[in-house]
Amino acid sequence: MSEAMSKGPFCQSCGMPLEKPEDFGTAASGFRINDYCCWCYAGGAFTEPDISMEQMIDKCVAIMNEHGIMPEVQARSLMAQVMPELKRWKKSD
């Protein structure tokens, strides 16, 4: 795992590292939300409320590959492990 992928916090919807203040999502009040990134959560709601976990994996893999973060096969393997553990997708016991 790359050093960039081992640091946190991470968006609990897409797994993106939250490193800068502008990376964080916002509540309806405009205040920062610590659990989600600005791409997944803005103004107090998910930006894509109907996206499935599988669709989110596809989207993240494409972005990671496109930006040279990691090759598609490696990104898909990582996302398949990480995504089900994130707050948005984790199944209640």
Short mmCIF file of N, CA and C in Angstrom, two decimals:
data_model
loop_
_atom_site.label_atom_id
_atom_site.label_comp_id
_atom_site.label_asym_id
_atom_site.label_seq_id
_atom_site.Cartn_x
_atom_site.Cartn_y
_atom_site.Cartn_z
N MET A 1 0.86 -1.18 0.00
CA MET A 1 0.00 0.00 0.00
C MET A 1 0.90 1.23 0.00
N SER A 2 0.53 2.22 -0.81
CA SER A 2 1.34 3.43 -0.88
C SER A 2 1.18 4.25 0.39
N GLU A 3 2.17 5.10 0.65
CA GLU A 3 2.13 5.93 1.85
C GLU A 3 0.90 6.82 1.84
N ALA A 4 0.53 7.35 0.68
CA ALA A 4 -0.64 8.23 0.58
C ALA A 4 -1.91 7.50 0.99
N MET A 5 -1.98 6.20 0.70
CA MET A 5 -3.18 5.44 1.02
C MET A 5 -3.21 5.01 2.48
N SER A 6 -2.12 5.14 3.21
CA SER A 6 -2.09 4.66 4.59
C SER A 6 -2.41 5.74 5.61
N LYS A 7 -2.54 6.98 5.17
CA LYS A 7 -2.84 8.07 6.09
C LYS A 7 -4.35 8.32 6.13
N GLY A 8 -4.81 8.91 7.19
CA GLY A 8 -6.22 9.22 7.31
C GLY A 8 -6.39 10.63 7.78
N PRO A 9 -7.57 11.12 8.02
CA PRO A 9 -8.83 10.39 7.87
C PRO A 9 -9.19 10.18 6.39
N PHE A 10 -10.18 9.32 6.18
CA PHE A 10 -10.65 9.00 4.85
C PHE A 10 -12.14 9.29 4.75
N CYS A 11 -12.58 9.64 3.54
CA CYS A 11 -14.01 9.79 3.29
C CYS A 11 -14.67 8.44 3.54
N GLN A 12 -15.75 8.45 4.28
CA GLN A 12 -16.47 7.23 4.62
C GLN A 12 -17.48 6.83 3.55
N SER A 13 -17.34 7.42 2.36
CA SER A 13 -18.15 7.04 1.21
C SER A 13 -17.28 6.52 0.08
N CYS A 14 -16.16 7.21 -0.23
CA CYS A 14 -15.32 6.83 -1.36
C CYS A 14 -13.90 6.40 -0.97
N GLY A 15 -13.49 6.67 0.27
CA GLY A 15 -12.17 6.28 0.73
C GLY A 15 -11.08 7.30 0.46
N MET A 16 -11.42 8.45 -0.12
CA MET A 16 -10.42 9.46 -0.43
C MET A 16 -9.79 9.99 0.86
N PRO A 17 -8.45 10.13 0.88
CA PRO A 17 -7.81 10.75 2.05
C PRO A 17 -8.28 12.20 2.20
N LEU A 18 -8.59 12.59 3.41
CA LEU A 18 -9.03 13.97 3.69
C LEU A 18 -7.84 14.69 4.31
N GLU A 19 -7.13 15.44 3.48
CA GLU A 19 -5.88 16.06 3.92
C GLU A 19 -5.98 17.55 4.12
N LYS A 20 -6.72 18.25 3.28
CA LYS A 20 -6.82 19.71 3.35
C LYS A 20 -8.24 20.09 3.76
N PRO A 21 -8.42 21.28 4.36
CA PRO A 21 -9.76 21.70 4.78
C PRO A 21 -10.78 21.66 3.64
N GLU A 22 -10.35 21.99 2.44
CA GLU A 22 -11.30 22.00 1.31
C GLU A 22 -11.68 20.60 0.82
N ASP A 23 -11.00 19.56 1.33
CA ASP A 23 -11.35 18.18 0.97
C ASP A 23 -12.63 17.71 1.65
N PHE A 24 -12.96 18.30 2.78
CA PHE A 24 -14.08 17.83 3.60
C PHE A 24 -15.43 18.30 3.06
N GLY A 25 -16.44 17.44 3.25
CA GLY A 25 -17.80 17.79 2.89
C GLY A 25 -18.36 18.81 3.86
N THR A 26 -19.59 19.28 3.55
CA THR A 26 -20.22 20.30 4.39
C THR A 26 -21.64 19.91 4.80
N ALA A 27 -22.01 20.36 5.99
CA ALA A 27 -23.38 20.20 6.48
C ALA A 27 -24.26 21.24 5.81
N ALA A 28 -25.56 21.14 6.00
CA ALA A 28 -26.49 22.13 5.45
C ALA A 28 -26.15 23.53 5.93
N SER A 29 -25.59 23.63 7.13
CA SER A 29 -25.21 24.92 7.70
C SER A 29 -23.93 25.49 7.07
N GLY A 30 -23.24 24.66 6.28
CA GLY A 30 -21.99 25.09 5.67
C GLY A 30 -20.75 24.68 6.45
N PHE A 31 -20.98 24.15 7.67
CA PHE A 31 -19.85 23.71 8.48
C PHE A 31 -19.30 22.39 7.97
N ARG A 32 -18.04 22.16 8.27
CA ARG A 32 -17.34 20.96 7.82
C ARG A 32 -17.92 19.69 8.42
N ILE A 33 -17.99 18.66 7.60
CA ILE A 33 -18.36 17.31 8.03
C ILE A 33 -17.09 16.48 8.01
N ASN A 34 -16.75 15.84 9.09
CA ASN A 34 -15.48 15.12 9.18
C ASN A 34 -15.50 13.73 8.54
N ASP A 35 -16.68 13.19 8.26
CA ASP A 35 -16.76 11.82 7.75
C ASP A 35 -16.70 11.70 6.22
N TYR A 36 -16.99 12.78 5.51
CA TYR A 36 -17.12 12.66 4.06
C TYR A 36 -16.37 13.76 3.32
N CYS A 37 -15.97 13.45 2.06
CA CYS A 37 -15.29 14.44 1.23
C CYS A 37 -16.29 15.35 0.54
N CYS A 38 -15.77 16.43 -0.03
CA CYS A 38 -16.61 17.41 -0.71
C CYS A 38 -17.23 16.85 -1.99
N TRP A 39 -16.66 15.80 -2.55
CA TRP A 39 -17.19 15.20 -3.78
C TRP A 39 -18.38 14.28 -3.48
N CYS A 40 -18.42 13.73 -2.28
CA CYS A 40 -19.49 12.80 -1.91
C CYS A 40 -20.61 13.45 -1.10
N TYR A 41 -20.27 14.53 -0.37
CA TYR A 41 -21.24 15.10 0.57
C TYR A 41 -21.11 16.62 0.57
N ALA A 42 -22.18 17.30 0.24
CA ALA A 42 -22.16 18.77 0.21
C ALA A 42 -23.53 19.31 0.61
N GLY A 43 -23.52 20.38 1.38
CA GLY A 43 -24.78 21.01 1.77
C GLY A 43 -25.69 20.13 2.58
N GLY A 44 -25.11 19.18 3.30
CA GLY A 44 -25.90 18.33 4.19
C GLY A 44 -26.48 17.09 3.54
N ALA A 45 -26.04 16.74 2.32
CA ALA A 45 -26.59 15.57 1.64
C ALA A 45 -25.54 14.93 0.74
N PHE A 46 -25.73 13.65 0.48
CA PHE A 46 -24.86 12.98 -0.47
C PHE A 46 -25.08 13.57 -1.86
N THR A 47 -24.00 13.77 -2.60
CA THR A 47 -24.11 14.34 -3.94
C THR A 47 -24.70 13.33 -4.93
N GLU A 48 -24.53 12.05 -4.66
CA GLU A 48 -25.12 10.98 -5.47
C GLU A 48 -25.83 10.02 -4.52
N PRO A 49 -27.03 10.39 -4.06
CA PRO A 49 -27.69 9.58 -3.04
C PRO A 49 -28.08 8.17 -3.49
N ASP A 50 -28.22 7.96 -4.78
CA ASP A 50 -28.68 6.66 -5.27
C ASP A 50 -27.57 5.77 -5.82
N ILE A 51 -26.32 6.21 -5.71
CA ILE A 51 -25.21 5.41 -6.22
C ILE A 51 -25.04 4.15 -5.36
N SER A 52 -24.76 3.04 -6.01
CA SER A 52 -24.53 1.79 -5.26
C SER A 52 -23.05 1.69 -4.90
N MET A 53 -22.74 0.81 -4.00
CA MET A 53 -21.35 0.61 -3.63
C MET A 53 -20.55 0.14 -4.85
N GLU A 54 -21.11 -0.73 -5.66
CA GLU A 54 -20.43 -1.23 -6.85
C GLU A 54 -20.16 -0.09 -7.84
N GLN A 55 -21.12 0.81 -8.01
CA GLN A 55 -20.92 1.96 -8.89
C GLN A 55 -19.85 2.90 -8.33
N MET A 56 -19.82 3.05 -7.01
CA MET A 56 -18.81 3.90 -6.37
C MET A 56 -17.43 3.29 -6.57
N ILE A 57 -17.32 1.98 -6.44
CA ILE A 57 -16.03 1.31 -6.68
C ILE A 57 -15.58 1.59 -8.11
N ASP A 58 -16.47 1.41 -9.08
CA ASP A 58 -16.12 1.66 -10.49
C ASP A 58 -15.64 3.09 -10.69
N LYS A 59 -16.33 4.04 -10.08
CA LYS A 59 -15.99 5.46 -10.20
C LYS A 59 -14.61 5.73 -9.59
N CYS A 60 -14.36 5.21 -8.39
CA CYS A 60 -13.09 5.43 -7.71
C CYS A 60 -11.93 4.79 -8.46
N VAL A 61 -12.14 3.58 -8.96
CA VAL A 61 -11.10 2.88 -9.71
C VAL A 61 -10.73 3.70 -10.95
N ALA A 62 -11.72 4.21 -11.65
CA ALA A 62 -11.47 5.02 -12.84
C ALA A 62 -10.66 6.27 -12.49
N ILE A 63 -11.02 6.93 -11.41
CA ILE A 63 -10.31 8.15 -10.99
C ILE A 63 -8.87 7.82 -10.57
N MET A 64 -8.69 6.77 -9.81
CA MET A 64 -7.36 6.39 -9.35
C MET A 64 -6.46 6.02 -10.52
N ASN A 65 -7.01 5.32 -11.49
CA ASN A 65 -6.25 4.92 -12.68
C ASN A 65 -5.93 6.15 -13.53
N GLU A 66 -6.92 6.99 -13.74
CA GLU A 66 -6.77 8.19 -14.58
C GLU A 66 -5.72 9.15 -14.03
N HIS A 67 -5.66 9.27 -12.71
CA HIS A 67 -4.73 10.20 -12.07
C HIS A 67 -3.39 9.56 -11.71
N GLY A 68 -3.20 8.31 -12.14
CA GLY A 68 -1.93 7.64 -11.90
C GLY A 68 -1.68 7.26 -10.45
N ILE A 69 -2.73 7.17 -9.67
CA ILE A 69 -2.57 6.81 -8.25
C ILE A 69 -2.17 5.35 -8.13
N MET A 70 -2.83 4.49 -8.92
CA MET A 70 -2.45 3.08 -9.00
C MET A 70 -3.14 2.45 -10.20
N PRO A 71 -2.58 1.35 -10.72
CA PRO A 71 -3.18 0.68 -11.86
C PRO A 71 -4.58 0.15 -11.54
N GLU A 72 -5.39 0.00 -12.58
CA GLU A 72 -6.79 -0.39 -12.41
C GLU A 72 -6.97 -1.68 -11.62
N VAL A 73 -6.22 -2.71 -11.92
CA VAL A 73 -6.37 -4.00 -11.23
C VAL A 73 -6.08 -3.85 -9.73
N GLN A 74 -5.01 -3.13 -9.41
CA GLN A 74 -4.64 -2.91 -8.01
C GLN A 74 -5.69 -2.05 -7.31
N ALA A 75 -6.16 -0.99 -7.99
CA ALA A 75 -7.17 -0.10 -7.41
C ALA A 75 -8.47 -0.86 -7.13
N ARG A 76 -8.89 -1.71 -8.07
CA ARG A 76 -10.13 -2.47 -7.89
C ARG A 76 -10.00 -3.43 -6.71
N SER A 77 -8.86 -4.06 -6.57
CA SER A 77 -8.64 -4.98 -5.45
C SER A 77 -8.70 -4.22 -4.12
N LEU A 78 -8.02 -3.07 -4.06
CA LEU A 78 -8.03 -2.26 -2.84
C LEU A 78 -9.45 -1.78 -2.51
N MET A 79 -10.15 -1.24 -3.49
CA MET A 79 -11.50 -0.71 -3.25
C MET A 79 -12.47 -1.82 -2.83
N ALA A 80 -12.31 -3.02 -3.39
CA ALA A 80 -13.18 -4.14 -3.02
C ALA A 80 -12.98 -4.52 -1.54
N GLN A 81 -11.78 -4.28 -1.01
CA GLN A 81 -11.51 -4.56 0.41
C GLN A 81 -11.96 -3.42 1.30
N VAL A 82 -11.68 -2.18 0.88
CA VAL A 82 -11.91 -1.00 1.71
C VAL A 82 -13.38 -0.57 1.74
N MET A 83 -13.99 -0.52 0.59
CA MET A 83 -15.34 0.06 0.47
C MET A 83 -16.38 -0.55 1.42
N PRO A 84 -16.45 -1.88 1.55
CA PRO A 84 -17.47 -2.44 2.45
C PRO A 84 -17.28 -2.07 3.92
N GLU A 85 -16.08 -1.59 4.28
CA GLU A 85 -15.80 -1.21 5.67
C GLU A 85 -16.09 0.26 5.96
N LEU A 86 -16.37 1.05 4.94
CA LEU A 86 -16.64 2.46 5.14
C LEU A 86 -18.04 2.66 5.70
N LYS A 87 -18.21 3.71 6.49
CA LYS A 87 -19.46 4.01 7.20
C LYS A 87 -20.70 3.98 6.27
N ARG A 88 -20.57 4.56 5.08
CA ARG A 88 -21.73 4.62 4.19
C ARG A 88 -22.18 3.25 3.72
N TRP A 89 -21.27 2.31 3.57
CA TRP A 89 -21.57 1.03 2.96
C TRP A 89 -21.58 -0.13 3.94
N LYS A 90 -21.05 0.07 5.14
CA LYS A 90 -20.95 -1.02 6.11
C LYS A 90 -22.33 -1.51 6.52
N LYS A 91 -22.48 -2.80 6.48
CA LYS A 91 -23.75 -3.42 6.87
C LYS A 91 -23.80 -3.52 8.40
N SER A 92 -24.95 -3.19 8.95
CA SER A 92 -25.12 -3.31 10.41
C SER A 92 -25.19 -4.77 10.79
N ASP A 93 -24.60 -5.08 11.93
CA ASP A 93 -24.63 -6.48 12.42
C ASP A 93 -25.91 -6.78 13.12
#
